[in-house]
Coordinates of C-alpha atoms in Angstrom, one line a residue:
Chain A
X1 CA 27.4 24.3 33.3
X2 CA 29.2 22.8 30.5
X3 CA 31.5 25.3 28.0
X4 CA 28.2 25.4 25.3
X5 CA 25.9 27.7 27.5
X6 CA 23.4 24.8 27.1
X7 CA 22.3 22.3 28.8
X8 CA 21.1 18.6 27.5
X9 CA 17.9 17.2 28.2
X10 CA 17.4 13.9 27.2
X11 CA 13.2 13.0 26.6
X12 CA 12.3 9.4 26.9
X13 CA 8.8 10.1 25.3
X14 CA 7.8 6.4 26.0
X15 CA 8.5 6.8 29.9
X16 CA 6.4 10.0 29.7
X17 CA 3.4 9.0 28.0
X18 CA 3.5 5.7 30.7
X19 CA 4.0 8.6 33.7
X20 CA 1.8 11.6 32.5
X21 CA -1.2 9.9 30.9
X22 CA -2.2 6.1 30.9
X23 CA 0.0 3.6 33.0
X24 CA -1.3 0.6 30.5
X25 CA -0.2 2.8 27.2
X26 CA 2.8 3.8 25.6
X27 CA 1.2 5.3 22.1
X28 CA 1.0 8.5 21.0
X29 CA -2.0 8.8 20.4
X30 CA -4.8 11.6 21.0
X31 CA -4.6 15.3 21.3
X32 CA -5.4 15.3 25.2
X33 CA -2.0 12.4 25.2
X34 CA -0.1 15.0 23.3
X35 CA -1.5 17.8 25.1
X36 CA -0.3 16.0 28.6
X37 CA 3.0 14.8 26.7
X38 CA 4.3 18.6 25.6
X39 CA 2.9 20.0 29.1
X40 CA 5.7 17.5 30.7
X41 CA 8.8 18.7 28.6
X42 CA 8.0 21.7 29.3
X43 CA 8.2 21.4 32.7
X44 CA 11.3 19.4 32.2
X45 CA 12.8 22.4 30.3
X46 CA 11.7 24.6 32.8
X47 CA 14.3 23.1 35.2
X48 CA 16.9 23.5 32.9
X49 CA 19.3 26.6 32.2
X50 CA 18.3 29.3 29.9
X51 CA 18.9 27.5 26.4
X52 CA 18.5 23.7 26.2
X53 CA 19.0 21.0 23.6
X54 CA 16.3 18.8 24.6
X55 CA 16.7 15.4 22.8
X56 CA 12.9 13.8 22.4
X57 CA 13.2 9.9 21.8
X58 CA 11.0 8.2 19.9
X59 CA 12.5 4.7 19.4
X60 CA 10.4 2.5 22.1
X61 CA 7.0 4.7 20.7
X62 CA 5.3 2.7 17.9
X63 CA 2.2 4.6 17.2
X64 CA 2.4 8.3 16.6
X65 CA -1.2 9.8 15.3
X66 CA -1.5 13.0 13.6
X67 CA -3.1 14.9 16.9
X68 CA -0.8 14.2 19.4
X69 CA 2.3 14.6 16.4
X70 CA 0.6 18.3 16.2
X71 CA 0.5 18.5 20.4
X72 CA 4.2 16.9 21.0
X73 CA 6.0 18.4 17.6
X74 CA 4.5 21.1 16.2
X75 CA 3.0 23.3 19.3
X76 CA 6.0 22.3 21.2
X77 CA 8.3 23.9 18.0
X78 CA 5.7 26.8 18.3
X79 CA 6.0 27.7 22.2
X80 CA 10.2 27.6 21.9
X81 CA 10.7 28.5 18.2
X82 CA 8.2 31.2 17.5
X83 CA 7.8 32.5 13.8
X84 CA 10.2 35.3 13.3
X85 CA 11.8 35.3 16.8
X86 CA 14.9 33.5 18.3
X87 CA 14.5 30.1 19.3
X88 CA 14.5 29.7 23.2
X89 CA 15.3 25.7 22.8
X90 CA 16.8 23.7 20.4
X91 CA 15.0 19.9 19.9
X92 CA 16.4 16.9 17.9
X93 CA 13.7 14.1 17.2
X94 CA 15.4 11.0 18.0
X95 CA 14.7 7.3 16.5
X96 CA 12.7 8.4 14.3
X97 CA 10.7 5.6 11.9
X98 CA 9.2 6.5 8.4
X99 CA 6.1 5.0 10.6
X100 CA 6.7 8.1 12.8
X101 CA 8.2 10.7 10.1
X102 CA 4.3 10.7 8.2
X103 CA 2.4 12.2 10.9
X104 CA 5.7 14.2 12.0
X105 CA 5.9 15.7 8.4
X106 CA 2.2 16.3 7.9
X107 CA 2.0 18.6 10.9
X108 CA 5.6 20.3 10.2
X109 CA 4.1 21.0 6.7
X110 CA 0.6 22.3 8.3
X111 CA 2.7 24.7 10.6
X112 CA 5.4 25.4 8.0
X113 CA 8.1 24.5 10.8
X114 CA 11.0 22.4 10.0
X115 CA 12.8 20.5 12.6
X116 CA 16.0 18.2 13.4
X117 CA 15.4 14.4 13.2
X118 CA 17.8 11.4 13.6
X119 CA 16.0 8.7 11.7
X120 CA 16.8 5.1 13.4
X121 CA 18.4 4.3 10.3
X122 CA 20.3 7.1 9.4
X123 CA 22.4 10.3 10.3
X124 CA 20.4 13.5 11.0
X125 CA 18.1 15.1 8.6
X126 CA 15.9 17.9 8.4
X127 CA 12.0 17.4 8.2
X128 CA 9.5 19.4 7.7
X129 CA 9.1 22.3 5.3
X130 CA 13.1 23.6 4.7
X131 CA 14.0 26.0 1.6
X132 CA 16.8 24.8 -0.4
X133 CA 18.8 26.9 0.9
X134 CA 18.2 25.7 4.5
X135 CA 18.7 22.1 3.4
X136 CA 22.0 22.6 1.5
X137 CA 23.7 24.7 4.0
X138 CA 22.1 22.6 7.4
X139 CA 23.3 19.4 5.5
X140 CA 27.0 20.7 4.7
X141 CA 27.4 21.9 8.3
X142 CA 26.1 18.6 9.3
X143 CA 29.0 17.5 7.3
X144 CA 31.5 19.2 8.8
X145 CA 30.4 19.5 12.4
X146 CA 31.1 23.5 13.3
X147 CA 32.1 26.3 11.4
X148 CA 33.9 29.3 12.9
X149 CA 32.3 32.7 11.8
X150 CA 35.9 33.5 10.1
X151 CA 35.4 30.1 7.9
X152 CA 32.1 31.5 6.9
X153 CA 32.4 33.8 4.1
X154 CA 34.8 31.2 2.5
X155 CA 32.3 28.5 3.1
X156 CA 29.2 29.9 2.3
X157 CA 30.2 32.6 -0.4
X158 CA 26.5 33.0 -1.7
X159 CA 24.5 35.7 0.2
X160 CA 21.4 33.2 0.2
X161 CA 23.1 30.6 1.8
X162 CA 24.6 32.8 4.4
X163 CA 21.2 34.7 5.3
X164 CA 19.7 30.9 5.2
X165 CA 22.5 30.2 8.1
X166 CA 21.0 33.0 10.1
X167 CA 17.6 31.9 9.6
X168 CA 18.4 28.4 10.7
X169 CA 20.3 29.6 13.9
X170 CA 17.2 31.5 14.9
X171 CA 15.0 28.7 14.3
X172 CA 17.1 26.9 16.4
X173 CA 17.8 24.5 13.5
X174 CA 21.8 25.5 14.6
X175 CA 23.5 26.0 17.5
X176 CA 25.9 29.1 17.9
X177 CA 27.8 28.9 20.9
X178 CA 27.4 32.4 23.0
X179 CA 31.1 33.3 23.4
X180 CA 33.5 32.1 20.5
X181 CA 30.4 32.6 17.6
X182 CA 30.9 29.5 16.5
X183 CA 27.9 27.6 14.4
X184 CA 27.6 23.9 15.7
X185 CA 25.4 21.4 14.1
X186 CA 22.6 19.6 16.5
X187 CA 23.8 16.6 16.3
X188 CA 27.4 17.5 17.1
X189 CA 26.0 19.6 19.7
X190 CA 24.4 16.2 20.6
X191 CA 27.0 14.1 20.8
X192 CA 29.5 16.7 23.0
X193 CA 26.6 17.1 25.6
X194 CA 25.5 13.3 26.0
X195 CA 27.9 11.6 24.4
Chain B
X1 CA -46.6 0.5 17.9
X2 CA -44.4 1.8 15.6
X3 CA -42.8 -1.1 13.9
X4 CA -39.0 -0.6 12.4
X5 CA -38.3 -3.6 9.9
X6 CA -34.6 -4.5 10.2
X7 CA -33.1 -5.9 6.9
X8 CA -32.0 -8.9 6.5
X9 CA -29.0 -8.1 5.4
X10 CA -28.1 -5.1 7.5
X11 CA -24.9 -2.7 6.2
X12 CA -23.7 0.4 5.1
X13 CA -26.0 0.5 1.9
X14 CA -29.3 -0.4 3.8
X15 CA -28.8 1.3 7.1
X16 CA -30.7 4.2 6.0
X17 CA -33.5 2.1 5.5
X18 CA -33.8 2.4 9.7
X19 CA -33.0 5.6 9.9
X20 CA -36.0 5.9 7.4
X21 CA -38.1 4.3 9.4
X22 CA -37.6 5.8 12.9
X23 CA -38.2 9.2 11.4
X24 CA -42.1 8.4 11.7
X25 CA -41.6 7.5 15.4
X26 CA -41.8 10.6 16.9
X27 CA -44.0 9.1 20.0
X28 CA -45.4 6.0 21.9
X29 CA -44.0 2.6 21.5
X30 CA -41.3 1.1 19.1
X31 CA -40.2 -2.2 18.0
X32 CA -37.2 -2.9 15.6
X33 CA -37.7 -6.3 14.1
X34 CA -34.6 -7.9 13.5
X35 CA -35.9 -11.1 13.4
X36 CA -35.1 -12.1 9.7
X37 CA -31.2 -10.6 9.8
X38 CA -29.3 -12.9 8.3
X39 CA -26.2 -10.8 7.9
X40 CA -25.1 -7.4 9.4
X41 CA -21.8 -5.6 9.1
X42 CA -20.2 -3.2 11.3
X43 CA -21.6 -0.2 10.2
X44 CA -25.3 -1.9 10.6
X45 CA -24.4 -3.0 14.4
X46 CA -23.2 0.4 15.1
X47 CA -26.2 2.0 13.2
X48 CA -29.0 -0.1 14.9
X49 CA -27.3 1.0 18.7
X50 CA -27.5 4.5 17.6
X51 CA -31.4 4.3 16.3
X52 CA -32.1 2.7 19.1
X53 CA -30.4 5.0 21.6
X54 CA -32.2 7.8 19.5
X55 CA -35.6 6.7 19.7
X56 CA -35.1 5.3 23.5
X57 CA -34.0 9.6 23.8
X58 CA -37.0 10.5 21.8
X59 CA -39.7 8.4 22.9
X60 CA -38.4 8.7 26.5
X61 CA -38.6 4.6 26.9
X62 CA -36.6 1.8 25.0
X63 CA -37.6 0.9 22.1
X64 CA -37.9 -2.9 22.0
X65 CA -36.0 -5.0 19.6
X66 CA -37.0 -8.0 18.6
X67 CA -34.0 -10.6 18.4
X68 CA -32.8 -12.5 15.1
X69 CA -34.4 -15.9 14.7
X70 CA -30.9 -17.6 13.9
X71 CA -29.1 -19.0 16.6
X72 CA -26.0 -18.1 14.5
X73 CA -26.7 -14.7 14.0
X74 CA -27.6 -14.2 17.6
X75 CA -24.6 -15.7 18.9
X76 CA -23.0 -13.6 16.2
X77 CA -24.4 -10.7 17.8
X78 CA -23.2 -11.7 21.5
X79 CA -19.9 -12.6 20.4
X80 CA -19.0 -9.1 18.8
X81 CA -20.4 -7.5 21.9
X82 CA -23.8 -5.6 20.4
X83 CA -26.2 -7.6 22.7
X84 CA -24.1 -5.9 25.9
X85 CA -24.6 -2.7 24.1
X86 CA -27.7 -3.1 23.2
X87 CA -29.3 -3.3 26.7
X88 CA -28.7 0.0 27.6
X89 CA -31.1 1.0 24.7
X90 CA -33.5 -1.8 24.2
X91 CA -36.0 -3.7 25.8
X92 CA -34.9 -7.0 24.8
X93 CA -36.6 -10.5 25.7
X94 CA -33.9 -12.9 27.3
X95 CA -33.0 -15.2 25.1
X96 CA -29.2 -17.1 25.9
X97 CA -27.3 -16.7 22.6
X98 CA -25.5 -20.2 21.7
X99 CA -22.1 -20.1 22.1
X100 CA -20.0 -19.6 19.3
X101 CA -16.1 -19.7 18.9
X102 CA -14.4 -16.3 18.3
X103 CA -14.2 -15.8 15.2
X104 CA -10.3 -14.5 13.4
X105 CA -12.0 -12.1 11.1
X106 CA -13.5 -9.6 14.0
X107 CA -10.8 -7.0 14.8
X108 CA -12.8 -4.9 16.3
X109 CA -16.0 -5.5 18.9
X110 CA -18.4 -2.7 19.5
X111 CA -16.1 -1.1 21.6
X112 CA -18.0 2.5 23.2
X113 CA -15.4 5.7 23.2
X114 CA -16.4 8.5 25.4
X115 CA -13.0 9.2 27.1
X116 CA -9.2 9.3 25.8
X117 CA -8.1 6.4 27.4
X118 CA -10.9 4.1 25.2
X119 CA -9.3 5.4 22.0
X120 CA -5.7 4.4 23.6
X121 CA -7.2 1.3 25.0
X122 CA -8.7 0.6 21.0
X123 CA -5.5 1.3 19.3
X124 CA -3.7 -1.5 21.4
X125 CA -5.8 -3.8 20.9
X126 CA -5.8 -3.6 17.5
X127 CA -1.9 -3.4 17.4
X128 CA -2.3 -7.2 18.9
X129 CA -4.9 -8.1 16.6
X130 CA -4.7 -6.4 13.3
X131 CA -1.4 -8.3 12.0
X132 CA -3.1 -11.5 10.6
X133 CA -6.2 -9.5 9.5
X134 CA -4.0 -6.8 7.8
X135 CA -1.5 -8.7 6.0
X136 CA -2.8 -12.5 5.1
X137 CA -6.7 -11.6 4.7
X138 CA -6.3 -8.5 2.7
X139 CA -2.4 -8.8 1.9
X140 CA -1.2 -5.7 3.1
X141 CA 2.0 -5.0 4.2
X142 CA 2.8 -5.5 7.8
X143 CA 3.8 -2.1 8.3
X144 CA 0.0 -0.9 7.8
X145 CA -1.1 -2.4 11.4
X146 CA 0.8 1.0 12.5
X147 CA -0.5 3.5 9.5
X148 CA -4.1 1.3 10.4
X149 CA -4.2 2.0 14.0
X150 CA -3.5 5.9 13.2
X151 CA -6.7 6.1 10.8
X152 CA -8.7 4.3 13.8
X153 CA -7.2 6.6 16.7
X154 CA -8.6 9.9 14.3
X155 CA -11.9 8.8 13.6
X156 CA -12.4 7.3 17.5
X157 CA -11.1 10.8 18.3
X158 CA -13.4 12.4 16.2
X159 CA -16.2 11.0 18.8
X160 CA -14.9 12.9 21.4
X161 CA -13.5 16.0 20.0
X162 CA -16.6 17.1 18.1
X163 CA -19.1 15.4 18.4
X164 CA -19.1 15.0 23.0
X165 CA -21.1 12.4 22.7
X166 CA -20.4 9.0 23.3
X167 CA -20.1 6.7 20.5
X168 CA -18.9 3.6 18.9
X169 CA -16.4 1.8 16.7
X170 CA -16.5 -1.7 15.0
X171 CA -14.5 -3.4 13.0
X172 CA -14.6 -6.9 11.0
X173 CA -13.4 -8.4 7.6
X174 CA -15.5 -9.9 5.5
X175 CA -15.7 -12.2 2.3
X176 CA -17.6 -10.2 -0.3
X177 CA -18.7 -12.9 -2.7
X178 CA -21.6 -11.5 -4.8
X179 CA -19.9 -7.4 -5.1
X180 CA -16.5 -7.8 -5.3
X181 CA -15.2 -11.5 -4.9
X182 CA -12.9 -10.6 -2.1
X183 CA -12.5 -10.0 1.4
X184 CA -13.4 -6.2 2.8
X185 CA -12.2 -5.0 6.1
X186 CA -15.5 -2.5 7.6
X187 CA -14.8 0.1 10.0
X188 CA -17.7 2.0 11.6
X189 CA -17.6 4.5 13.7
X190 CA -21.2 6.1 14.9
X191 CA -21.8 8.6 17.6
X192 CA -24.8 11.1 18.7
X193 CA -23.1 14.0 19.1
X194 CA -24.4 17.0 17.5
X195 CA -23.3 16.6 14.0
X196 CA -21.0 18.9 11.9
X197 CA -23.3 21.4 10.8
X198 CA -23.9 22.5 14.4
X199 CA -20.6 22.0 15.6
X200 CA -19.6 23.8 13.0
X201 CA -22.3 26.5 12.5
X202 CA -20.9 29.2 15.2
X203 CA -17.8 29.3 13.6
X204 CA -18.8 29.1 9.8
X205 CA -22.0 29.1 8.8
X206 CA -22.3 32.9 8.0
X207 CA -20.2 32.8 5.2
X208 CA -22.6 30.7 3.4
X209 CA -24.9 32.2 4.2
X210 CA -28.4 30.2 3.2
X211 CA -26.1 27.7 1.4
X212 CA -25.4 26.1 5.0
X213 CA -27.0 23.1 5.9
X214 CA -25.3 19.4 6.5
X215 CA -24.3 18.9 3.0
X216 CA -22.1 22.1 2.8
X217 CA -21.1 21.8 6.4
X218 CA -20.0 17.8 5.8
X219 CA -18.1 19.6 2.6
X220 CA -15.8 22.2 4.5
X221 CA -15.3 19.6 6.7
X222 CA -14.1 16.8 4.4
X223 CA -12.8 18.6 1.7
X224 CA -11.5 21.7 3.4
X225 CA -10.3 20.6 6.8
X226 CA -12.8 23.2 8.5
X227 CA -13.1 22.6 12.2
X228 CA -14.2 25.0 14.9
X229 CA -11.5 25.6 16.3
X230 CA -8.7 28.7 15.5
X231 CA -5.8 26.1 15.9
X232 CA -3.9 25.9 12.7
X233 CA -3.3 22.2 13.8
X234 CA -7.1 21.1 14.0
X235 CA -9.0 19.1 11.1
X236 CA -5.9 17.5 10.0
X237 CA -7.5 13.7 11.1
X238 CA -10.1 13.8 8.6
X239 CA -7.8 14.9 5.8
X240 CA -5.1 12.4 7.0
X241 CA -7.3 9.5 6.9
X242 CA -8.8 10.1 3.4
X243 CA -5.0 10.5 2.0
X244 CA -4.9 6.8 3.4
X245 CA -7.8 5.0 2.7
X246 CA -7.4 6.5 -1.3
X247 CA -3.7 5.0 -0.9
X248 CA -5.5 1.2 0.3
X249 CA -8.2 2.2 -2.2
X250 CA -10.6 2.2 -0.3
X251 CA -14.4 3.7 0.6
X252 CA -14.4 6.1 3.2
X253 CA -18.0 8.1 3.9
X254 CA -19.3 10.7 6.4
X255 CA -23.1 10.7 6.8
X256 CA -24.3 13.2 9.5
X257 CA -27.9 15.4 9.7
X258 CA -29.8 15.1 6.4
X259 CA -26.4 14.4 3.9
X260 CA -23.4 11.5 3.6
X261 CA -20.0 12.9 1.8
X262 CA -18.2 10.2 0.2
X263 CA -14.4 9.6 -1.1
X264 CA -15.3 7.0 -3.8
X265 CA -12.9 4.6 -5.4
X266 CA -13.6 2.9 -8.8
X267 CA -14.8 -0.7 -7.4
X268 CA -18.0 1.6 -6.0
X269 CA -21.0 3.7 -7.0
X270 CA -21.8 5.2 -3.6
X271 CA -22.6 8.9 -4.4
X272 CA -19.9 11.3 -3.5
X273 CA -22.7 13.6 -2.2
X274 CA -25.9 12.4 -0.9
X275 CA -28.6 15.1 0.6
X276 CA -32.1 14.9 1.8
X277 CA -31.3 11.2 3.9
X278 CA -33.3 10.5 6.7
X279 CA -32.1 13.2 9.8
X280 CA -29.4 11.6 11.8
X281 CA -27.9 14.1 14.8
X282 CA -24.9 12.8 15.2
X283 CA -22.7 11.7 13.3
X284 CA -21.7 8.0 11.2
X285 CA -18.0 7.1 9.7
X286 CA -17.7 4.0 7.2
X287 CA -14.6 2.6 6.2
X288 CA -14.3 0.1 3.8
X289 CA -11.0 -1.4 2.4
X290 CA -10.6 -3.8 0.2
X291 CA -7.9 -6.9 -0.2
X292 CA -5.3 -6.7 -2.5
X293 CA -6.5 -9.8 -4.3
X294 CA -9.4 -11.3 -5.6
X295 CA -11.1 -14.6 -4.0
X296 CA -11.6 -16.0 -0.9
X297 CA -8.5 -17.7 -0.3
X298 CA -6.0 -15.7 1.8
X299 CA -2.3 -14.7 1.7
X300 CA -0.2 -17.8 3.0
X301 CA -3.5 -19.8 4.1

């Protein structure tokens, strides 16, 4: 176990779709695809510890349709991020294209979720359906990396913003480490897990 | 003898005309004369398998179908793969179709989708094929293969998901001389399934009461997103592909039972509703998008 309480689980969706569903294929396509797709994570996340960043790549997928983004994305944020309780996973959507991010964001939007994607352009960003209040305090600890729960008040003076913290932490939108309490960003996370 | 008179020009504005006609033929023998088609999109191909499959299910023997007289048009008809279809409906006299070059402008054959893996095998065929089509015959961007192959994958999907029937999808581009002076990509997608107002009935047809019937149940489907199912995340595909096809400008209709739902862009006068059609049980999708630019000449040709 590494010193997070968490451990990293890296999702070659591309492999998974070849494995699980159609040896010719490597589309996302169709609910039963999606259906198959999610059902594998799981089991993958089912081997791991009790929390898990699971990192779901994207970049060698080029079709994503709406039905299996609602199987792989949304039910998947659903079974590990219920509404109103804490998240038992934590996901980050990797190489994600604006090809991929359309169907992505329609289903987030349908669900009202919100979730963690690394664009294969850019830095991090959150997708989906955030409040401002999520966006401007995900994006500034995205910034800075981690935030001890001292630096808090001083950080994030504005009740909103703080209460917004919470809320993100038990969507699993941030990662607070068990023992020292300390809010990490995803992609930090990310990058001490795998580097 | 019932005798069904194919059009000459056969596609999605004179399809009915069949569907007309094999409403009389309720039993004994029928013929579709399609000797005199000239010219048939994919939405006619796709119509004429399903009222022959219909009538072969109705009459309880295959209808016969008398073949086009123009070695062009039957060669046509081999090429895109309808004759291959065909025999599994009609009783057809054997006559070898001239060979004829594959044409650039199919993307599409009649391709049959009962199972997941024919909508997977559909969308990669169309990611190898629908680049040229796409971008220097209607002078999209290239990027719209992708955004393409998603609209296909939801209506193919539709096939299986609702209706449990088996169906099929076409697709092909076309010059449009006379309507519009430019080229048209057609997708069809037929299948004979149930239709939406009985695959939708259990779940919603006692809120309206005497109101339902295929017109209002072709309506919460289009315009509301109403599906069968409980799951939040169902009857997104239909909604989805509309947001597109306005964004190419494009056609996009739903004919099923008695009624056809249409999103209508400017360059048309299909009616957004239509109700009181010939009965159709399952269930017919028409695409039709149109180039960016006038005239027959394509992008970098």
């Amino acid at each position: 176990m590494n010193g997070f309480g968490i451990d990293p689980v890296a999702i070659d969706l591309r492999r998974l779709v070849r494995r699980q569903v159609a040896s010719l294929y490597a589309h996302l396509v169709t609910r039963p695809t999606g259906r198959a797709v999610r059902l594998a994570i799981e089991s993958q996340l089912a081997n791991a510890g009790e929390m898990a960043l699971s990192v779901i790549d994207f970049s060698e997928v080029h079709v994503v349709d709406f039905s299996c983004a609602d199987e792989v994305v949304a039910k998947l944020l659903l079974h590990y991020q219920p509404p109103g309780r804490a998240a038992r996973a934590f996901f980050i959507l990797r190489g994600v294209s604006d090809l991929h991010l359309e169907p992505i964001e329609a289903v987030l939007e349908r669900h009202r979720l919100t979730a963690v994607a690394e664009t294969a352009a850019g830095p991090c960003r959150l997708v989906g359906v955030p409040s401002e209040a999520d966006a401007r305090v995900w994006r500034s600890l995205e910034e800075r990396g981690a935030l001890s729960p001292g630096d808090v008040p001083a950080h994030l003076p504005d009740e909103v913003d703080r209460a917004a913290l919470e809320s993100l932490v038990r969507r699993g939108l941030v990662f607070r480490r068990p023992e020292s309490g300390d809010y990490l960003a995803l992609s930090n996370l990310m990058r001490s897990l795998m580097g | 003898m019932h005798v069904i008179r194919v059009p000459s020009s056969l596609d999605y504005s004179t399809v009915d005309s069949v569907f007309r006609q094999c409403a009389q033929a309720v039993e004994g023998k029928a013929l579709f004369d399609a000797g005199y088609l000239r010219f048939v999109d994919p939405q006619g191909l796709v119509g004429l398998l399903s009222a022959g499959a219909l009538l072969k299910r109705r009459l309880g023997q295959p209808p016969h179908l008398r073949l086009p007289r123009q070695a062009e048009v039957l060669g046509y008809l081999a090429r895109i793969r309808f004759l291959e279809q065909a025999r599994r409906f009609f009783s057809m006299q054997a006559r070898r179709p001239r060979e004829i070059a594959a044409s650039s402008d199919v993307l599409l054959e009649i391709t049959p989708v009962t199972t997941n893996s024919d909508v997977h095998a559909v969308v990669d065929r169309v990611q190898t094929r629908a680049g040229t089509i796409l971008t220097r015959t209607l002078g999209y961007p290239l990027v719209t293969v992708v955004q393409f192959s998603v609209v296909l994958s939801e209506v193919c999907q539709n096939i299986i998901e609702h209706a449990e029937a088996p169906g099929w999808v076409a697709a092909q581009a076309y010059y449009w001389a006379k309507r519009r002076d430019r080229w048209m990509l057609v997708i069809a997608v037929s299948d004979l399934g149930r239709g939406f107002r009985e695959s939708l009935a259990a779940e919603h047809a006692g809120r309206f009461g005497k109101r339902w019937g295929d017109g209002s149940a072709l309506e919460a489907a289009f315009l509301h997103g109403v599906t069968r199912f409980q799951d939040l995340g169902r009857g997104q595909g239909i909604q989805q592909i509309r947001r597109q096809v306005r964004r190419w400008d494009g056609l996009i209709s739903i004919r099923s039972g008695t009624a056809r739902i249409a999103d209508v862009p400017e360059w048309d006068d299909t009616p957004a509703l239509e109700q009181g059609l010939a009965h159709f049980p399952g269930a017919q999708i028409n695409i039709v998008l149109p180039a960016k630019q006038r005239g027959k000449e394509r992008s970098g040709a």
